[in-house]
Tab-separated table of C-alpha atoms (C1' of nucleotides) in Angstrom:
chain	number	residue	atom	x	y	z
A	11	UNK	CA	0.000	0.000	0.000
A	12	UNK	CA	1.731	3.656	-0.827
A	13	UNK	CA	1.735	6.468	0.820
A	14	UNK	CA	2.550	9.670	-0.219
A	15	UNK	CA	6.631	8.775	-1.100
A	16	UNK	CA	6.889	5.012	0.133
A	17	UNK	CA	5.530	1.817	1.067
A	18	UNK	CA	3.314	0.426	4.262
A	19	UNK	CA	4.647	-2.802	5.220
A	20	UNK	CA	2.204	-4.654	7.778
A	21	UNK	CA	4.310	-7.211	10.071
A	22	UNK	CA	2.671	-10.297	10.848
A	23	UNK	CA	-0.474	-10.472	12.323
A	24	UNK	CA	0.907	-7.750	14.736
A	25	UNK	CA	-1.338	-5.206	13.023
A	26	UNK	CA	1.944	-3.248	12.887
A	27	UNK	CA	1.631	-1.259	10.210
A	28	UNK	CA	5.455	0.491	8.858
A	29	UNK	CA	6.215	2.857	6.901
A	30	UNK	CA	9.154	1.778	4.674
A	31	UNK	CA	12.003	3.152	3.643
A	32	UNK	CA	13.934	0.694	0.831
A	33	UNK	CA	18.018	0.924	0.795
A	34	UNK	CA	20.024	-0.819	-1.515
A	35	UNK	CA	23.031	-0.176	0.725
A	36	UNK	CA	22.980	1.660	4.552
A	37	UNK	CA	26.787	2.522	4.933
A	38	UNK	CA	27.817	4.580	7.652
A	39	UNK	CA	28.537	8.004	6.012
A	40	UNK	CA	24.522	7.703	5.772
A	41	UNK	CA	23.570	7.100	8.915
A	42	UNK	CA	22.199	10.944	9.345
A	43	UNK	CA	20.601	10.827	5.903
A	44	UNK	CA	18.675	7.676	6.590
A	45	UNK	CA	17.600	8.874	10.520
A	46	UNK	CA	16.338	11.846	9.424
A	47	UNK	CA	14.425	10.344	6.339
A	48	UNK	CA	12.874	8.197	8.949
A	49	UNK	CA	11.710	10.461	11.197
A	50	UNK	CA	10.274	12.503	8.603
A	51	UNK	CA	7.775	9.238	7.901
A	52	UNK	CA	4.928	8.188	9.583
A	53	UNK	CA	5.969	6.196	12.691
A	54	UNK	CA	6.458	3.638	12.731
A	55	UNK	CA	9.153	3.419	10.204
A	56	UNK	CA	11.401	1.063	8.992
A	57	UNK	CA	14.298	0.788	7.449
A	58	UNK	CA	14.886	-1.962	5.122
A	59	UNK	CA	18.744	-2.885	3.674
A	60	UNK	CA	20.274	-5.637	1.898
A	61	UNK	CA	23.074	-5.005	4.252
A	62	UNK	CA	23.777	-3.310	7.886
A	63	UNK	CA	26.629	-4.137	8.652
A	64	UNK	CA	27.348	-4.485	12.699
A	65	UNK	CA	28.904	-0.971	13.484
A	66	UNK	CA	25.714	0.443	11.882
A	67	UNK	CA	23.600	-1.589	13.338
A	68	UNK	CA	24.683	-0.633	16.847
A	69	UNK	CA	24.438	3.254	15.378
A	70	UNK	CA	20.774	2.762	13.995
A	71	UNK	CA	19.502	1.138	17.749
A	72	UNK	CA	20.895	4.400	19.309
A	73	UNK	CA	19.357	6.439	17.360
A	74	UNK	CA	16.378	4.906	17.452
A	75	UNK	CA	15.882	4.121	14.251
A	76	UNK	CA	14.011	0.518	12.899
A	77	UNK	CA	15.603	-1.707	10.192
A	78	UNK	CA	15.443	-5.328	8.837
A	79	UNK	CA	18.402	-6.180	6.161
A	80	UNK	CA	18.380	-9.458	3.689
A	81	UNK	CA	21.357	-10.865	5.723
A	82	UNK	CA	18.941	-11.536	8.641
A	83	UNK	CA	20.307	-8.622	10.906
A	84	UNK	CA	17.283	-6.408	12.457
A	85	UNK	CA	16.500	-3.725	15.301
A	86	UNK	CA	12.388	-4.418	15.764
A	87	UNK	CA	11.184	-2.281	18.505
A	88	UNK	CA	7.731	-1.640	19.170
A	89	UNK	CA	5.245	-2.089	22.441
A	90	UNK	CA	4.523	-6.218	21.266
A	91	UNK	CA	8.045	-7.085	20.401
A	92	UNK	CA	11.845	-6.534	20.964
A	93	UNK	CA	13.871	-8.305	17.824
A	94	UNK	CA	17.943	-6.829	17.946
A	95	UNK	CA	19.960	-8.801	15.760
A	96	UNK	CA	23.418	-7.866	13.896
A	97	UNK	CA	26.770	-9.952	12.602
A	98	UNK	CA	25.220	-12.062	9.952
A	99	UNK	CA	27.483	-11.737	7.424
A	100	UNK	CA	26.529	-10.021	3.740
A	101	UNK	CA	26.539	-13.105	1.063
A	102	UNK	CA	26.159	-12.139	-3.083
A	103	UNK	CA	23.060	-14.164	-2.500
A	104	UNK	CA	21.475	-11.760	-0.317
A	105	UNK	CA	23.373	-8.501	-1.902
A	106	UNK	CA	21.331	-6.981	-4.513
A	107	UNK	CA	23.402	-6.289	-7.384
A	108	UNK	CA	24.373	-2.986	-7.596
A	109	UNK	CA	23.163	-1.031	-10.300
A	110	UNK	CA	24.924	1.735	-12.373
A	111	UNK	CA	22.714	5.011	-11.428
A	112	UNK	CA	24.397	7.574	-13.491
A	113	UNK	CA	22.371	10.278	-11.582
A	114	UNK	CA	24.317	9.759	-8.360
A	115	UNK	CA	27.974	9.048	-9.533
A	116	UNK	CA	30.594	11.975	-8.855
A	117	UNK	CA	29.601	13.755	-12.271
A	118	UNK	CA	25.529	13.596	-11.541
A	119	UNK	CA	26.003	14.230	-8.147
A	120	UNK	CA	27.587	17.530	-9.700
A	121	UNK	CA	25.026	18.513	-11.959
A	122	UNK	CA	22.248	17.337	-9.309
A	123	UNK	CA	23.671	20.235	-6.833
A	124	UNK	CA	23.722	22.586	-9.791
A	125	UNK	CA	19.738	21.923	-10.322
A	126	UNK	CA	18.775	22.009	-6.991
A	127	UNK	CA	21.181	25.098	-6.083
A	128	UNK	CA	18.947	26.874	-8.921
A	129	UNK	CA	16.143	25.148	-10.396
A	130	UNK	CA	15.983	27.121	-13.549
A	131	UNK	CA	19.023	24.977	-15.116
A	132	UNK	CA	17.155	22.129	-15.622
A	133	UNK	CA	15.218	24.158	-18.336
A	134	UNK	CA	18.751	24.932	-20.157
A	135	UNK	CA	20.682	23.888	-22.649
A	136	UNK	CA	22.921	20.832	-22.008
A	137	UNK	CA	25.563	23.158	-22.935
A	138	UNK	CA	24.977	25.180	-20.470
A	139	UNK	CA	24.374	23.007	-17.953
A	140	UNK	CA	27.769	21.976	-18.669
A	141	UNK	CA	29.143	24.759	-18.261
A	142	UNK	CA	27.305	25.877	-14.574
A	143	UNK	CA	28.145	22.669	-13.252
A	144	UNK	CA	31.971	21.540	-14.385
A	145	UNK	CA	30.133	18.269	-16.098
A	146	UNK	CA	31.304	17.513	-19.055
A	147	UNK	CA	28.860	17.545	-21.887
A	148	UNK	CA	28.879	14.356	-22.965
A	149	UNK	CA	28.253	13.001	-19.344
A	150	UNK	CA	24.966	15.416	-19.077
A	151	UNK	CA	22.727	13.174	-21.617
A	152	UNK	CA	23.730	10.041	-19.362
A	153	UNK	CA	22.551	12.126	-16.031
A	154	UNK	CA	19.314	13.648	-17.589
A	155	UNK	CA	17.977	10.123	-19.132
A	156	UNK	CA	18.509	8.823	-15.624
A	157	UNK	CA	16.813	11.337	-13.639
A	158	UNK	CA	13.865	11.062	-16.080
A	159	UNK	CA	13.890	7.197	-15.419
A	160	UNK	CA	13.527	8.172	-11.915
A	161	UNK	CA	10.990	10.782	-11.934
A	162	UNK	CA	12.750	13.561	-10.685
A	163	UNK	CA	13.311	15.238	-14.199
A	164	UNK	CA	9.923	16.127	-16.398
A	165	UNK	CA	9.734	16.962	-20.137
A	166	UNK	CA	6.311	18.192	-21.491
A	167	UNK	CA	5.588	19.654	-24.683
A	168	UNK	CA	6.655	19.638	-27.976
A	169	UNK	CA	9.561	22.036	-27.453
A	170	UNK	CA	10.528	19.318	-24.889
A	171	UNK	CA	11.194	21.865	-21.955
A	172	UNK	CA	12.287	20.643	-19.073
A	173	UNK	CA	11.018	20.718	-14.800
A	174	UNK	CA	12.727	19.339	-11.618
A	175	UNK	CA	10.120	16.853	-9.962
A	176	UNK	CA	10.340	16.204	-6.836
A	177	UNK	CA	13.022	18.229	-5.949
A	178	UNK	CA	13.247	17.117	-2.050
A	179	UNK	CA	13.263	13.317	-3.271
A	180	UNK	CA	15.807	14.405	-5.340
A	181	UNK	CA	17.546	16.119	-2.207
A	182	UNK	CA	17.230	13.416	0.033
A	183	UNK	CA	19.138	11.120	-2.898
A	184	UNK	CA	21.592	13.487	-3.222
A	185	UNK	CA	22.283	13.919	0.478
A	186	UNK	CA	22.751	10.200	0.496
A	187	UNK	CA	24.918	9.756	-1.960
A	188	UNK	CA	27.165	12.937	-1.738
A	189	UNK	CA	29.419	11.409	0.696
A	190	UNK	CA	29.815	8.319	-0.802
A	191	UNK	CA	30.251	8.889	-4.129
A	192	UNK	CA	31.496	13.006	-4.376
A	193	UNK	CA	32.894	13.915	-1.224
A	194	UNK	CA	35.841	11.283	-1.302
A	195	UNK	CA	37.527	13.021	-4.469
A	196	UNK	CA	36.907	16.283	-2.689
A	197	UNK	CA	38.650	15.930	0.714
A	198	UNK	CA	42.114	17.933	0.852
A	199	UNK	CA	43.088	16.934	4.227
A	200	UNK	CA	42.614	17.835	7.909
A	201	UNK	CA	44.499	20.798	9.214
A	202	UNK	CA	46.017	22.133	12.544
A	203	UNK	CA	44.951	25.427	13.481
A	204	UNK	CA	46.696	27.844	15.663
A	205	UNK	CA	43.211	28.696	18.178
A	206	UNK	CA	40.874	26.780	19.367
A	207	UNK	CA	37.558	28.115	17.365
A	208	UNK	CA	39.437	28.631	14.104
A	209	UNK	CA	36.180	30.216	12.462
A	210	UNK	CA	36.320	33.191	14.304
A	211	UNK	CA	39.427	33.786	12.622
A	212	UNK	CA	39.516	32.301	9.611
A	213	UNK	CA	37.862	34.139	6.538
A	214	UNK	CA	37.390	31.719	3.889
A	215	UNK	CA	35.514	33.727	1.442
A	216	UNK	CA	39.002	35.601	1.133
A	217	UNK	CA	40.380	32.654	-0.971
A	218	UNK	CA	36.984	32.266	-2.927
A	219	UNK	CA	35.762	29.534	-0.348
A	220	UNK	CA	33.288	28.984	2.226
A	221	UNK	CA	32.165	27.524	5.538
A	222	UNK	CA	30.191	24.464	4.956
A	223	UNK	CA	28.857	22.090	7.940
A	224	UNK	CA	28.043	23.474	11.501
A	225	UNK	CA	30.052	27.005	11.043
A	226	UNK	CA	27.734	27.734	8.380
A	227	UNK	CA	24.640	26.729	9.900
A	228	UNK	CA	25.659	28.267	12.941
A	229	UNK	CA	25.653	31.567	10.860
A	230	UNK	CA	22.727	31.037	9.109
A	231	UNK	CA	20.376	29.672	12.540
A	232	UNK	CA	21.777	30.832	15.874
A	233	UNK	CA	20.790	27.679	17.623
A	234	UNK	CA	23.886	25.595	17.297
A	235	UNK	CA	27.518	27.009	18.375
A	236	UNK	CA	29.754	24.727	16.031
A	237	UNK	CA	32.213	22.285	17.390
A	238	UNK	CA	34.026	21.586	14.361
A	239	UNK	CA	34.851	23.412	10.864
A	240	UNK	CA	34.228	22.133	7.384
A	241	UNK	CA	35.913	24.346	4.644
A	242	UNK	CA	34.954	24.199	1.050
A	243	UNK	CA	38.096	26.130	-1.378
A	244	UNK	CA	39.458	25.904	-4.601
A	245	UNK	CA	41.993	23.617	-4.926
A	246	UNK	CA	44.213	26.452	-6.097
A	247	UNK	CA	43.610	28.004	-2.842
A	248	UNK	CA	44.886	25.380	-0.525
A	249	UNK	CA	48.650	27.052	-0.388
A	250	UNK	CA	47.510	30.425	0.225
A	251	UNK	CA	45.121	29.694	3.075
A	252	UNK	CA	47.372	27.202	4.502
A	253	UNK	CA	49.563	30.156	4.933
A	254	UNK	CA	47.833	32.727	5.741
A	255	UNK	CA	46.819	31.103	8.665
A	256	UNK	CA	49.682	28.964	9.532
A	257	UNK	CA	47.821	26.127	9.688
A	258	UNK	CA	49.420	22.303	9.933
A	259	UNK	CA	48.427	19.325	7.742
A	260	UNK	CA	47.217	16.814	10.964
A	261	UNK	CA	46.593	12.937	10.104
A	262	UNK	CA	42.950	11.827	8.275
A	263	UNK	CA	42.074	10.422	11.302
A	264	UNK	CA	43.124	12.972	13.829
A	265	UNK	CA	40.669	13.441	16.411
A	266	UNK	CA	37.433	16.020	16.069
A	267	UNK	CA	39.218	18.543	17.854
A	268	UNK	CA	37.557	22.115	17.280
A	269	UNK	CA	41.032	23.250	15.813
A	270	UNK	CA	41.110	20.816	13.794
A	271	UNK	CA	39.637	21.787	10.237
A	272	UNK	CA	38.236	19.583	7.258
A	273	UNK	CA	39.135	21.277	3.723
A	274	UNK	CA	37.617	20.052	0.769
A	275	UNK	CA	37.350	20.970	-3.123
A	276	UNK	CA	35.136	23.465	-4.030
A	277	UNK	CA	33.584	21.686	-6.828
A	278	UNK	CA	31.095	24.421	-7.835
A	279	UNK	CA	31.488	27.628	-9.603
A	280	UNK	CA	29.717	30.675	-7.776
A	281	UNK	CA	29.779	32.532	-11.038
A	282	UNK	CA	27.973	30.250	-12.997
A	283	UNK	CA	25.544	29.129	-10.787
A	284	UNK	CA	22.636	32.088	-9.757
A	285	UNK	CA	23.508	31.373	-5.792
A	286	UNK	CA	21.523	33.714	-3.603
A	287	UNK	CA	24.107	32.323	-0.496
A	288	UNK	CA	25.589	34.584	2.368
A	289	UNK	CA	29.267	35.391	1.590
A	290	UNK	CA	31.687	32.934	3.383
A	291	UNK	CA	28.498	30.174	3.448
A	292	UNK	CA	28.207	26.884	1.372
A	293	UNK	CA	25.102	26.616	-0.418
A	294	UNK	CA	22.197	25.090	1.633
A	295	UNK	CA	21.513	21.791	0.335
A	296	UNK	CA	25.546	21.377	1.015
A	297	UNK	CA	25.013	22.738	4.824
A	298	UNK	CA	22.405	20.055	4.701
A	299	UNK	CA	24.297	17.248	3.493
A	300	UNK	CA	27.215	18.120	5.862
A	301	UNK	CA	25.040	18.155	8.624
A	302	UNK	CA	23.084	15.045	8.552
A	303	UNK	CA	26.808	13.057	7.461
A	304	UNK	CA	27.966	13.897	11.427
A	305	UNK	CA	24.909	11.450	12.618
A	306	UNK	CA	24.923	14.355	15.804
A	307	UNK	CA	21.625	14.395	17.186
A	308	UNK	CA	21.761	18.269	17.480
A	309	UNK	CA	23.013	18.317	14.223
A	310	UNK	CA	20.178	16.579	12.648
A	311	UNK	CA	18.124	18.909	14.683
A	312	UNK	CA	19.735	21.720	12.513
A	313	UNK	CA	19.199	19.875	9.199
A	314	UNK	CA	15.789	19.404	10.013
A	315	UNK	CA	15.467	23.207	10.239
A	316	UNK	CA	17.303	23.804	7.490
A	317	UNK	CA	15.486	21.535	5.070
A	318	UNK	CA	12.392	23.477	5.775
A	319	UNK	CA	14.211	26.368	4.180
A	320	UNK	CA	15.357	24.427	1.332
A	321	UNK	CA	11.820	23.666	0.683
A	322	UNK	CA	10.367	27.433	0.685
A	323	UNK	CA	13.314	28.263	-1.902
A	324	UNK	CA	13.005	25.578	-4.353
A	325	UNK	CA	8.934	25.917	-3.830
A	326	UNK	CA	9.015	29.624	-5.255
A	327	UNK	CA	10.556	28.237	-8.416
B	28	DG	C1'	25.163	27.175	-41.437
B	29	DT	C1'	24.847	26.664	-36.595
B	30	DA	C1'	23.464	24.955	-32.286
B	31	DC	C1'	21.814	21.034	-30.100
B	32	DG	C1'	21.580	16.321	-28.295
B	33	DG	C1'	23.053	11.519	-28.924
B	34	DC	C1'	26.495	8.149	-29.197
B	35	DA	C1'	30.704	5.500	-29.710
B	36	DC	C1'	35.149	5.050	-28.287
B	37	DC	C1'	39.010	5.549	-25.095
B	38	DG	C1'	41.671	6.077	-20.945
B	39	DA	C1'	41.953	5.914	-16.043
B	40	DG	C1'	41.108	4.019	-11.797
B	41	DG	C1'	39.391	0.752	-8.647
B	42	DC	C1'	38.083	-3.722	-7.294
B	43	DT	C1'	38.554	-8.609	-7.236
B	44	DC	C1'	40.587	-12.841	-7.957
B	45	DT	C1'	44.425	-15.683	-8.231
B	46	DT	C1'	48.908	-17.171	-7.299
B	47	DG	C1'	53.172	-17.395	-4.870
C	25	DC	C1'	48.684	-12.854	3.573
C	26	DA	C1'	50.397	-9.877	0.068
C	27	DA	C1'	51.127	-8.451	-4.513
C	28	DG	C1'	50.121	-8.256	-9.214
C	29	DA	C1'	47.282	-8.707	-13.198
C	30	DG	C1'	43.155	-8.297	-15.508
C	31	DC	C1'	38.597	-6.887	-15.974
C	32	DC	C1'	34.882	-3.805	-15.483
C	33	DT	C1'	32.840	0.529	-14.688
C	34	DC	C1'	32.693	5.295	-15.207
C	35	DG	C1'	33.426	9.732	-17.074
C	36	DG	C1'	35.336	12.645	-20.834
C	37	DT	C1'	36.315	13.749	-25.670
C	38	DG	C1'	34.908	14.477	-29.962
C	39	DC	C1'	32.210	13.520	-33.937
C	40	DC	C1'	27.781	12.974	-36.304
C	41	DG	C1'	22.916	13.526	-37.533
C	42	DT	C1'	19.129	16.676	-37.185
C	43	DA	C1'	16.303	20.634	-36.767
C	44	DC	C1'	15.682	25.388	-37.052
DNA sequence: GTACGGCACCGAGGCTCTTG
DNA sequence: CAAGAGCCTCGGTGCCGTAC
């Protein structure tokens, strides 16, 4: 039975009735994405995986959230019954075979933040869209045909104009897959800073960057006081700013400590795309996607806030 | 003629399997 | 268990057919 966006799954003869959420894969980099998608269904909700593997598992009963996987693994909580079971082990049996999305690879992931940073691009040229997003133009054809298989692109007419279709499904996927699939070729390294809150200091926008992750949503929503800093620069960049401040390259997996700071790629152009963002402040939907990565309740709080926003904007369009 | 979208080919990189 | 080879997948380049 559908609801709005998903499926009802009814357990038994519990007269349990879920709401389900369907996951091909439930790494951990997701683990914000997937808690705040279910929370955002009606309870109770239920995650369903091919795989959870046991270090997520443990993560998903913390926070709360349901899940079943094909491996036998499962966190069933509900007033009738207690079920908490993780270690099976993934088999190709029970794997679902992955299957090549070109919408949510590196290169779609791209043009997917270009659309949803401004809507109007979807109506463009491919060249253009090329152009705003650093795609190349033979990858854009692969991206569009995809996101039309998947509903979020529309064409109508005869002129074959194009619309964004449900443009927070389409955020949601590309929340999800952004730090699986883009943020890896982004990250530049962790870096020693000289105080202890390094973003009272530290003026990205200087070098053409920005503040993405809880500095920037701390600027944007006074609620949260940021514990950690997520930079977004041009590659170019890295040298200067790494100067200017005197800051030192630290090991990958240094500690969180609030001096320590997280640069990564800028992989957008502000020129190109029509960004109505704050100086210094990485677009929204990347805020977002920062946010919910962390798997910090309070965090997830701020994404929740912040996807609100997202909605107005992308509504006006 | 020009701008547009589709498509085929190619190179790079990553993953897996096998062998020592 | 480690290292190397081979295969497969993905993205980019560039060309071609078409429509205006």
């Amino acid at each position: 039975m559908p609801y709005s966006d998903g499926f009802i799954l009814e357990l038994g003869n519990t007269g349990i009735q879920y709401s389900v959420e369907l996951k091909r894969w439930a790494q951990q980099a997701n683990l914000g994405t997937i808690v705040a998608q279910l929370r955002r269904m009606p309870p109770p909700a239920l995650l369903v995986a091919d795989y959870v593997n046991p270090n997520m598992a443990d993560r998903l009963r913390e926070a709360g959230a349901q899940f079943i996987d094909a491996a036998g693994n499962a966190y069933l909580n509900e007033k009738a019954f207690f079920v908490f079971v993780k270690g099976n082990r993934k088999t190709s049996v029970h794997a679902s075979q992955r299957k090549t999305s070109r919408a949510f690879n590196s290169s779609g992931l791209k043009l997917v933040f270009s659309f949803l940073t401004d809507p109007h691009l979807v109506g463009e040229t491919y060249r253009r869209m090329a152009e705003a997003s650093g795609v190349s133009l033979g990858a854009i054809g692969w991206v569009l045909n995809d996101l039309k298989d998947k509903g979020y692109v529309r064409e109508h007419g005869k002129k074959g104009a194009r619309s964004l279709e449900n443009a927070m499904g389409l955020l949601d996927r590309w929340a999800e897959s952004f730090p699986e699939k883009l943020l890896p070729e982004l990250g530049m390294g962790h870096f020693q800073a000289t105080s202890a809150m390094p973003w009272k200091e530290i003026r990205p926008e200087l070098f053409g960057g920005c503040w993405g992750g809880e500095v920037a949503v701390s600027r944007l929503d006074n609620y949260l006081s940021p514990a950690q800093g997520t930079i977004y620069l041009p590659r170019e960049e890295l040298k200067n700013l790494v100067m200017e401040y005197k800051l030192r390259k630290s090991p990958d997996n240094s500690p969180n400590a609030s001096e320590t700071l997280q640069i990564n790629e800028k992989f957008w152009l502000d020129e190109l795309i029509n960004v109505n963002q704050t100086p210094g402040i990485a677009p929204d939907i990347l805020v977002y996607a920062d946010l919910l990565m962390t798997g910090d309740s309070r965090n997830l709080e701020a994404a929740e806030r912040l996807y609100a926003q997202i909605k107005n904007r992308i509504q006006e369009y």
